[in-house]
Amino acid sequence: MSKLLKALKKSSMVVAGATCIALGTVGSARAENTVIDFESLAQPGGGLTRHGFVYGEDGYTLTNNGRPFDFGTFNTGERRYQGSTALFNLTIGGEIVLTKDDGGLFDLLSIDLGELNVPVSTSVSFVGTKSDSTTVEKTFNLDGIFGLETFAFEGFSQLTSVSWTQDSPFHQFDNIVVADSKSTPEPASMLGLLGIAALGTASKLKNKKTKI
């Protein structure tokens, strides 16, 4: 086998190995999700429990910018309890802001939303602020049937914060799924870059052989 063919074979093996590593990296990055589920706030009995204007869990903070009322959850014996401990803003028109504790960027993947007091359809609008100060927006419409629904976000990546408000007829929220933003290129981009690198290596070896 000529030196050129051996070099090309070696380059192909390197590309294949690097591709596997790259794909594994991307796969693991996508699996590193955090679920903010508020279960530590669960309380027995009826009625509700209040939790102040700031709540932190798993490296993320929710801030209630509404006044005069803070965050609350329904206790497990309350008729409006949704089978899972969900947080809500007690101030009408109060703003809720989600941020990462270390100031890093994050992706918002999904959230559970449910009616607060009565089974009436309501809308919840989210605004995500990105690292370049641009914003992305999404509005979800609840079905008006009492119970939590899961809503998925698209394009809510590389965020510094997400905000939304407690508007009539009101909602509660649970199971916020977030992840650290990753700068790792997508698999297709990696394959292209690795392919270019391999062709460059092969070209150099060919030129070297020609000179000999």
PDB file of C-alpha atoms in Angstrom:
ATOM      1  CA  MET A   1       0.000   0.000   0.000  1.00  0.00           C
ATOM      2  CA  SER A   2       1.412   3.416  -0.989  1.00  0.00           C
ATOM      3  CA  LYS A   3       2.218   6.032   1.626  1.00  0.00           C
ATOM      4  CA  LEU A   4      -0.617   8.210   0.290  1.00  0.00           C
ATOM      5  CA  LEU A   5      -3.230   5.455   0.652  1.00  0.00           C
ATOM      6  CA  LYS A   6      -1.995   4.648   4.151  1.00  0.00           C
ATOM      7  CA  ALA A   7      -2.233   8.310   5.077  1.00  0.00           C
ATOM      8  CA  LEU A   8      -5.763   8.572   3.671  1.00  0.00           C
ATOM      9  CA  LYS A   9      -6.829   5.465   5.591  1.00  0.00           C
ATOM     10  CA  LYS A  10      -5.341   6.882   8.783  1.00  0.00           C
ATOM     11  CA  SER A  11      -7.137  10.209   8.200  1.00  0.00           C
ATOM     12  CA  SER A  12     -10.452   8.390   7.710  1.00  0.00           C
ATOM     13  CA  MET A  13      -9.951   6.540  10.994  1.00  0.00           C
ATOM     14  CA  VAL A  14      -9.175   9.806  12.793  1.00  0.00           C
ATOM     15  CA  VAL A  15     -12.280  11.449  11.320  1.00  0.00           C
ATOM     16  CA  ALA A  16     -14.456   8.509  12.321  1.00  0.00           C
ATOM     17  CA  GLY A  17     -13.095   8.510  15.855  1.00  0.00           C
ATOM     18  CA  ALA A  18     -13.434  12.252  16.222  1.00  0.00           C
ATOM     19  CA  THR A  19     -16.966  12.074  14.838  1.00  0.00           C
ATOM     20  CA  CYS A  20     -17.959   9.502  17.440  1.00  0.00           C
ATOM     21  CA  ILE A  21     -16.493  11.664  20.191  1.00  0.00           C
ATOM     22  CA  ALA A  22     -18.235  14.742  18.818  1.00  0.00           C
ATOM     23  CA  LEU A  23     -21.599  13.021  18.528  1.00  0.00           C
ATOM     24  CA  GLY A  24     -21.203  11.652  22.018  1.00  0.00           C
ATOM     25  CA  THR A  25     -20.456  15.136  23.316  1.00  0.00           C
ATOM     26  CA  VAL A  26     -23.528  16.614  21.653  1.00  0.00           C
ATOM     27  CA  GLY A  27     -25.687  13.748  22.856  1.00  0.00           C
ATOM     28  CA  SER A  28     -24.546  14.120  26.446  1.00  0.00           C
ATOM     29  CA  ALA A  29     -25.006  17.889  26.292  1.00  0.00           C
ATOM     30  CA  ARG A  30     -28.610  17.459  25.230  1.00  0.00           C
ATOM     31  CA  ALA A  31     -29.195  15.013  28.080  1.00  0.00           C
ATOM     32  CA  GLU A  32     -28.029  17.454  30.794  1.00  0.00           C
ATOM     33  CA  ASN A  33     -31.464  18.902  31.524  1.00  0.00           C
ATOM     34  CA  THR A  34     -32.649  20.314  34.829  1.00  0.00           C
ATOM     35  CA  VAL A  35     -36.268  20.100  35.989  1.00  0.00           C
ATOM     36  CA  ILE A  36     -37.439  22.753  38.457  1.00  0.00           C
ATOM     37  CA  ASP A  37     -40.366  20.900  40.047  1.00  0.00           C
ATOM     38  CA  PHE A  38     -41.096  22.756  43.331  1.00  0.00           C
ATOM     39  CA  GLU A  39     -41.675  19.487  45.200  1.00  0.00           C
ATOM     40  CA  SER A  40     -39.628  20.759  48.134  1.00  0.00           C
ATOM     41  CA  LEU A  41     -42.441  23.264  48.715  1.00  0.00           C
ATOM     42  CA  ALA A  42     -45.175  20.624  49.147  1.00  0.00           C
ATOM     43  CA  GLN A  43     -47.271  21.044  52.280  1.00  0.00           C
ATOM     44  CA  PRO A  44     -50.170  18.928  53.622  1.00  0.00           C
ATOM     45  CA  GLY A  45     -53.641  20.244  54.363  1.00  0.00           C
ATOM     46  CA  GLY A  46     -55.916  22.708  52.631  1.00  0.00           C
ATOM     47  CA  GLY A  47     -55.393  26.284  51.530  1.00  0.00           C
ATOM     48  CA  LEU A  48     -52.116  27.674  50.268  1.00  0.00           C
ATOM     49  CA  THR A  49     -48.590  28.421  51.472  1.00  0.00           C
ATOM     50  CA  ARG A  50     -46.701  31.610  50.640  1.00  0.00           C
ATOM     51  CA  HIS A  51     -42.999  31.533  49.748  1.00  0.00           C
ATOM     52  CA  GLY A  52     -41.731  35.107  49.473  1.00  0.00           C
ATOM     53  CA  PHE A  53     -40.618  37.000  46.391  1.00  0.00           C
ATOM     54  CA  VAL A  54     -37.563  34.903  45.456  1.00  0.00           C
ATOM     55  CA  TYR A  55     -37.329  31.137  44.990  1.00  0.00           C
ATOM     56  CA  GLY A  56     -34.196  29.190  44.039  1.00  0.00           C
ATOM     57  CA  GLU A  57     -33.763  25.586  42.933  1.00  0.00           C
ATOM     58  CA  ASP A  58     -30.995  23.639  41.167  1.00  0.00           C
ATOM     59  CA  GLY A  59     -28.936  26.713  40.275  1.00  0.00           C
ATOM     60  CA  TYR A  60     -31.839  28.788  38.949  1.00  0.00           C
ATOM     61  CA  THR A  61     -33.839  31.613  40.543  1.00  0.00           C
ATOM     62  CA  LEU A  62     -37.416  32.765  40.051  1.00  0.00           C
ATOM     63  CA  THR A  63     -38.050  36.360  41.080  1.00  0.00           C
ATOM     64  CA  ASN A  64     -41.510  37.816  41.676  1.00  0.00           C
ATOM     65  CA  ASN A  65     -41.415  41.481  40.660  1.00  0.00           C
ATOM     66  CA  GLY A  66     -45.093  41.965  41.501  1.00  0.00           C
ATOM     67  CA  ARG A  67     -46.297  43.821  44.574  1.00  0.00           C
ATOM     68  CA  PRO A  68     -47.761  43.507  47.115  1.00  0.00           C
ATOM     69  CA  PHE A  69     -48.214  39.718  46.983  1.00  0.00           C
ATOM     70  CA  ASP A  70     -45.528  37.041  46.673  1.00  0.00           C
ATOM     71  CA  PHE A  71     -45.270  33.465  45.340  1.00  0.00           C
ATOM     72  CA  GLY A  72     -47.593  30.733  46.561  1.00  0.00           C
ATOM     73  CA  THR A  73     -48.387  27.040  46.173  1.00  0.00           C
ATOM     74  CA  PHE A  74     -51.568  25.113  46.899  1.00  0.00           C
ATOM     75  CA  ASN A  75     -51.268  22.535  49.687  1.00  0.00           C
ATOM     76  CA  THR A  76     -51.844  18.891  48.790  1.00  0.00           C
ATOM     77  CA  GLY A  77     -55.347  18.830  50.319  1.00  0.00           C
ATOM     78  CA  GLU A  78     -56.548  21.932  48.471  1.00  0.00           C
ATOM     79  CA  ARG A  79     -59.100  21.320  45.687  1.00  0.00           C
ATOM     80  CA  ARG A  80     -57.017  23.462  43.294  1.00  0.00           C
ATOM     81  CA  TYR A  81     -53.914  21.296  43.867  1.00  0.00           C
ATOM     82  CA  GLN A  82     -53.028  19.756  40.500  1.00  0.00           C
ATOM     83  CA  GLY A  83     -51.500  16.510  41.755  1.00  0.00           C
ATOM     84  CA  SER A  84     -48.069  18.153  41.661  1.00  0.00           C
ATOM     85  CA  THR A  85     -46.776  21.168  43.562  1.00  0.00           C
ATOM     86  CA  ALA A  86     -46.976  24.154  41.207  1.00  0.00           C
ATOM     87  CA  LEU A  87     -45.889  27.737  41.868  1.00  0.00           C
ATOM     88  CA  PHE A  88     -47.925  30.861  41.102  1.00  0.00           C
ATOM     89  CA  ASN A  89     -47.712  34.626  41.471  1.00  0.00           C
ATOM     90  CA  LEU A  90     -50.275  35.994  43.906  1.00  0.00           C
ATOM     91  CA  THR A  91     -50.140  39.507  42.391  1.00  0.00           C
ATOM     92  CA  ILE A  92     -52.446  40.294  39.465  1.00  0.00           C
ATOM     93  CA  GLY A  93     -50.242  41.499  36.616  1.00  0.00           C
ATOM     94  CA  GLY A  94     -47.142  40.533  38.581  1.00  0.00           C
ATOM     95  CA  GLU A  95     -44.002  39.754  36.572  1.00  0.00           C
ATOM     96  CA  ILE A  96     -42.078  36.489  37.022  1.00  0.00           C
ATOM     97  CA  VAL A  97     -38.417  36.343  35.949  1.00  0.00           C
ATOM     98  CA  LEU A  98     -36.277  33.211  35.568  1.00  0.00           C
ATOM     99  CA  THR A  99     -32.466  33.530  35.646  1.00  0.00           C
ATOM    100  CA  LYS A 100     -29.416  31.323  36.179  1.00  0.00           C
ATOM    101  CA  ASP A 101     -27.627  31.852  39.511  1.00  0.00           C
ATOM    102  CA  ASP A 102     -24.106  32.014  38.065  1.00  0.00           C
ATOM    103  CA  GLY A 103     -25.134  34.519  35.402  1.00  0.00           C
ATOM    104  CA  GLY A 104     -24.552  31.938  32.659  1.00  0.00           C
ATOM    105  CA  LEU A 105     -26.656  31.315  29.582  1.00  0.00           C
ATOM    106  CA  PHE A 106     -29.388  28.708  29.517  1.00  0.00           C
ATOM    107  CA  ASP A 107     -31.988  27.137  27.232  1.00  0.00           C
ATOM    108  CA  LEU A 108     -35.663  26.935  28.196  1.00  0.00           C
ATOM    109  CA  LEU A 109     -37.078  23.677  26.843  1.00  0.00           C
ATOM    110  CA  SER A 110     -40.569  23.248  28.314  1.00  0.00           C
ATOM    111  CA  ILE A 111     -42.958  24.159  31.133  1.00  0.00           C
ATOM    112  CA  ASP A 112     -46.179  22.795  32.634  1.00  0.00           C
ATOM    113  CA  LEU A 113     -49.056  25.272  32.939  1.00  0.00           C
ATOM    114  CA  GLY A 114     -52.412  24.877  34.626  1.00  0.00           C
ATOM    115  CA  GLU A 115     -55.487  26.921  35.455  1.00  0.00           C
ATOM    116  CA  LEU A 116     -55.272  28.611  38.863  1.00  0.00           C
ATOM    117  CA  ASN A 117     -58.798  28.937  40.257  1.00  0.00           C
ATOM    118  CA  VAL A 118     -61.380  27.849  37.684  1.00  0.00           C
ATOM    119  CA  PRO A 119     -61.345  25.745  34.491  1.00  0.00           C
ATOM    120  CA  VAL A 120     -61.320  28.705  32.110  1.00  0.00           C
ATOM    121  CA  SER A 121     -58.983  29.006  29.122  1.00  0.00           C
ATOM    122  CA  THR A 122     -56.176  31.510  29.564  1.00  0.00           C
ATOM    123  CA  SER A 123     -53.062  32.584  27.682  1.00  0.00           C
ATOM    124  CA  VAL A 124     -49.537  32.915  29.025  1.00  0.00           C
ATOM    125  CA  SER A 125     -46.914  34.876  27.072  1.00  0.00           C
ATOM    126  CA  PHE A 126     -43.179  34.367  27.612  1.00  0.00           C
ATOM    127  CA  VAL A 127     -40.329  36.702  26.618  1.00  0.00           C
ATOM    128  CA  GLY A 128     -36.786  35.357  26.495  1.00  0.00           C
ATOM    129  CA  THR A 129     -33.827  37.745  26.453  1.00  0.00           C
ATOM    130  CA  LYS A 130     -30.774  36.397  24.624  1.00  0.00           C
ATOM    131  CA  SER A 131     -27.090  37.088  25.218  1.00  0.00           C
ATOM    132  CA  ASP A 132     -27.032  39.610  22.338  1.00  0.00           C
ATOM    133  CA  SER A 133     -29.983  41.505  23.918  1.00  0.00           C
ATOM    134  CA  THR A 134     -32.447  40.341  21.261  1.00  0.00           C
ATOM    135  CA  THR A 135     -35.693  38.753  22.445  1.00  0.00           C
ATOM    136  CA  VAL A 136     -37.827  35.779  21.508  1.00  0.00           C
ATOM    137  CA  GLU A 137     -41.513  35.452  22.390  1.00  0.00           C
ATOM    138  CA  LYS A 138     -44.042  32.640  22.687  1.00  0.00           C
ATOM    139  CA  THR A 139     -47.683  32.519  23.813  1.00  0.00           C
ATOM    140  CA  PHE A 140     -49.350  29.314  25.000  1.00  0.00           C
ATOM    141  CA  ASN A 141     -53.112  28.844  25.245  1.00  0.00           C
ATOM    142  CA  LEU A 142     -54.445  26.577  27.977  1.00  0.00           C
ATOM    143  CA  ASP A 143     -57.370  24.326  27.087  1.00  0.00           C
ATOM    144  CA  GLY A 144     -59.661  25.446  29.924  1.00  0.00           C
ATOM    145  CA  ILE A 145     -59.737  21.980  31.478  1.00  0.00           C
ATOM    146  CA  PHE A 146     -58.437  21.949  35.038  1.00  0.00           C
ATOM    147  CA  GLY A 147     -55.030  20.221  35.072  1.00  0.00           C
ATOM    148  CA  LEU A 148     -51.416  20.731  34.014  1.00  0.00           C
ATOM    149  CA  GLU A 149     -50.394  20.781  30.345  1.00  0.00           C
ATOM    150  CA  THR A 150     -46.847  20.571  29.009  1.00  0.00           C
ATOM    151  CA  PHE A 151     -45.742  23.212  26.495  1.00  0.00           C
ATOM    152  CA  ALA A 152     -42.472  23.070  24.532  1.00  0.00           C
ATOM    153  CA  PHE A 153     -40.380  26.105  23.553  1.00  0.00           C
ATOM    154  CA  GLU A 154     -38.558  26.631  20.261  1.00  0.00           C
ATOM    155  CA  GLY A 155     -35.736  29.110  19.865  1.00  0.00           C
ATOM    156  CA  PHE A 156     -35.465  29.869  23.590  1.00  0.00           C
ATOM    157  CA  SER A 157     -31.709  29.275  23.656  1.00  0.00           C
ATOM    158  CA  GLN A 158     -28.649  31.271  24.770  1.00  0.00           C
ATOM    159  CA  LEU A 159     -30.860  33.122  27.247  1.00  0.00           C
ATOM    160  CA  THR A 160     -29.939  35.461  30.082  1.00  0.00           C
ATOM    161  CA  SER A 161     -33.526  35.572  31.397  1.00  0.00           C
ATOM    162  CA  VAL A 162     -37.153  34.662  30.716  1.00  0.00           C
ATOM    163  CA  SER A 163     -40.135  36.665  31.960  1.00  0.00           C
ATOM    164  CA  TRP A 164     -43.924  36.337  31.975  1.00  0.00           C
ATOM    165  CA  THR A 165     -46.863  37.808  33.918  1.00  0.00           C
ATOM    166  CA  GLN A 166     -49.794  36.610  36.007  1.00  0.00           C
ATOM    167  CA  ASP A 167     -52.722  37.797  33.896  1.00  0.00           C
ATOM    168  CA  SER A 168     -56.435  37.042  34.315  1.00  0.00           C
ATOM    169  CA  PRO A 169     -57.884  34.417  34.495  1.00  0.00           C
ATOM    170  CA  PHE A 170     -54.556  33.320  36.019  1.00  0.00           C
ATOM    171  CA  HIS A 171     -52.310  30.280  35.935  1.00  0.00           C
ATOM    172  CA  GLN A 172     -49.897  28.172  37.975  1.00  0.00           C
ATOM    173  CA  PHE A 173     -46.690  26.644  36.603  1.00  0.00           C
ATOM    174  CA  ASP A 174     -44.592  23.551  37.259  1.00  0.00           C
ATOM    175  CA  ASN A 175     -41.775  21.358  35.891  1.00  0.00           C
ATOM    176  CA  ILE A 176     -39.676  24.029  34.181  1.00  0.00           C
ATOM    177  CA  VAL A 177     -37.135  22.150  32.036  1.00  0.00           C
ATOM    178  CA  VAL A 178     -33.916  24.068  31.407  1.00  0.00           C
ATOM    179  CA  ALA A 179     -30.360  23.274  30.294  1.00  0.00           C
ATOM    180  CA  ASP A 180     -26.995  25.002  30.155  1.00  0.00           C
ATOM    181  CA  SER A 181     -26.482  26.595  26.760  1.00  0.00           C
ATOM    182  CA  LYS A 182     -23.798  24.780  24.768  1.00  0.00           C
ATOM    183  CA  SER A 183     -21.523  26.274  22.129  1.00  0.00           C
ATOM    184  CA  THR A 184     -20.760  22.811  20.713  1.00  0.00           C
ATOM    185  CA  PRO A 185     -21.450  22.712  16.926  1.00  0.00           C
ATOM    186  CA  GLU A 186     -24.238  20.467  15.659  1.00  0.00           C
ATOM    187  CA  PRO A 187     -23.157  17.022  14.333  1.00  0.00           C
ATOM    188  CA  ALA A 188     -23.559  18.032  10.668  1.00  0.00           C
ATOM    189  CA  SER A 189     -21.303  21.034  11.165  1.00  0.00           C
ATOM    190  CA  MET A 190     -18.720  18.900  12.934  1.00  0.00           C
ATOM    191  CA  LEU A 191     -18.680  16.364  10.121  1.00  0.00           C
ATOM    192  CA  GLY A 192     -18.125  19.142   7.616  1.00  0.00           C
ATOM    193  CA  LEU A 193     -15.264  20.641   9.592  1.00  0.00           C
ATOM    194  CA  LEU A 194     -13.638  17.270  10.170  1.00  0.00           C
ATOM    195  CA  GLY A 195     -14.008  16.390   6.490  1.00  0.00           C
ATOM    196  CA  ILE A 196     -12.286  19.604   5.456  1.00  0.00           C
ATOM    197  CA  ALA A 197      -9.476  18.907   7.916  1.00  0.00           C
ATOM    198  CA  ALA A 198      -9.001  15.390   6.545  1.00  0.00           C
ATOM    199  CA  LEU A 199      -8.880  16.607   2.937  1.00  0.00           C
ATOM    200  CA  GLY A 200      -6.317  19.205   3.931  1.00  0.00           C
ATOM    201  CA  THR A 201      -4.121  16.548   5.540  1.00  0.00           C
ATOM    202  CA  ALA A 202      -4.367  14.278   2.507  1.00  0.00           C
ATOM    203  CA  SER A 203      -3.517  17.168   0.173  1.00  0.00           C
ATOM    204  CA  LYS A 204      -0.385  18.029   2.161  1.00  0.00           C
ATOM    205  CA  LEU A 205       0.767  14.412   2.084  1.00  0.00           C
ATOM    206  CA  LYS A 206       0.182  14.207  -1.655  1.00  0.00           C
ATOM    207  CA  ASN A 207       2.178  17.369  -2.259  1.00  0.00           C
ATOM    208  CA  LYS A 208       4.965  16.029  -0.078  1.00  0.00           C
ATOM    209  CA  LYS A 209       5.141  12.817  -2.092  1.00  0.00           C
ATOM    210  CA  THR A 210       5.224  14.725  -5.369  1.00  0.00           C
ATOM    211  CA  LYS A 211       8.178  16.773  -4.189  1.00  0.00           C
ATOM    212  CA  ILE A 212      10.063  13.576  -3.275  1.00  0.00           C
TER     213      ILE A 212
END
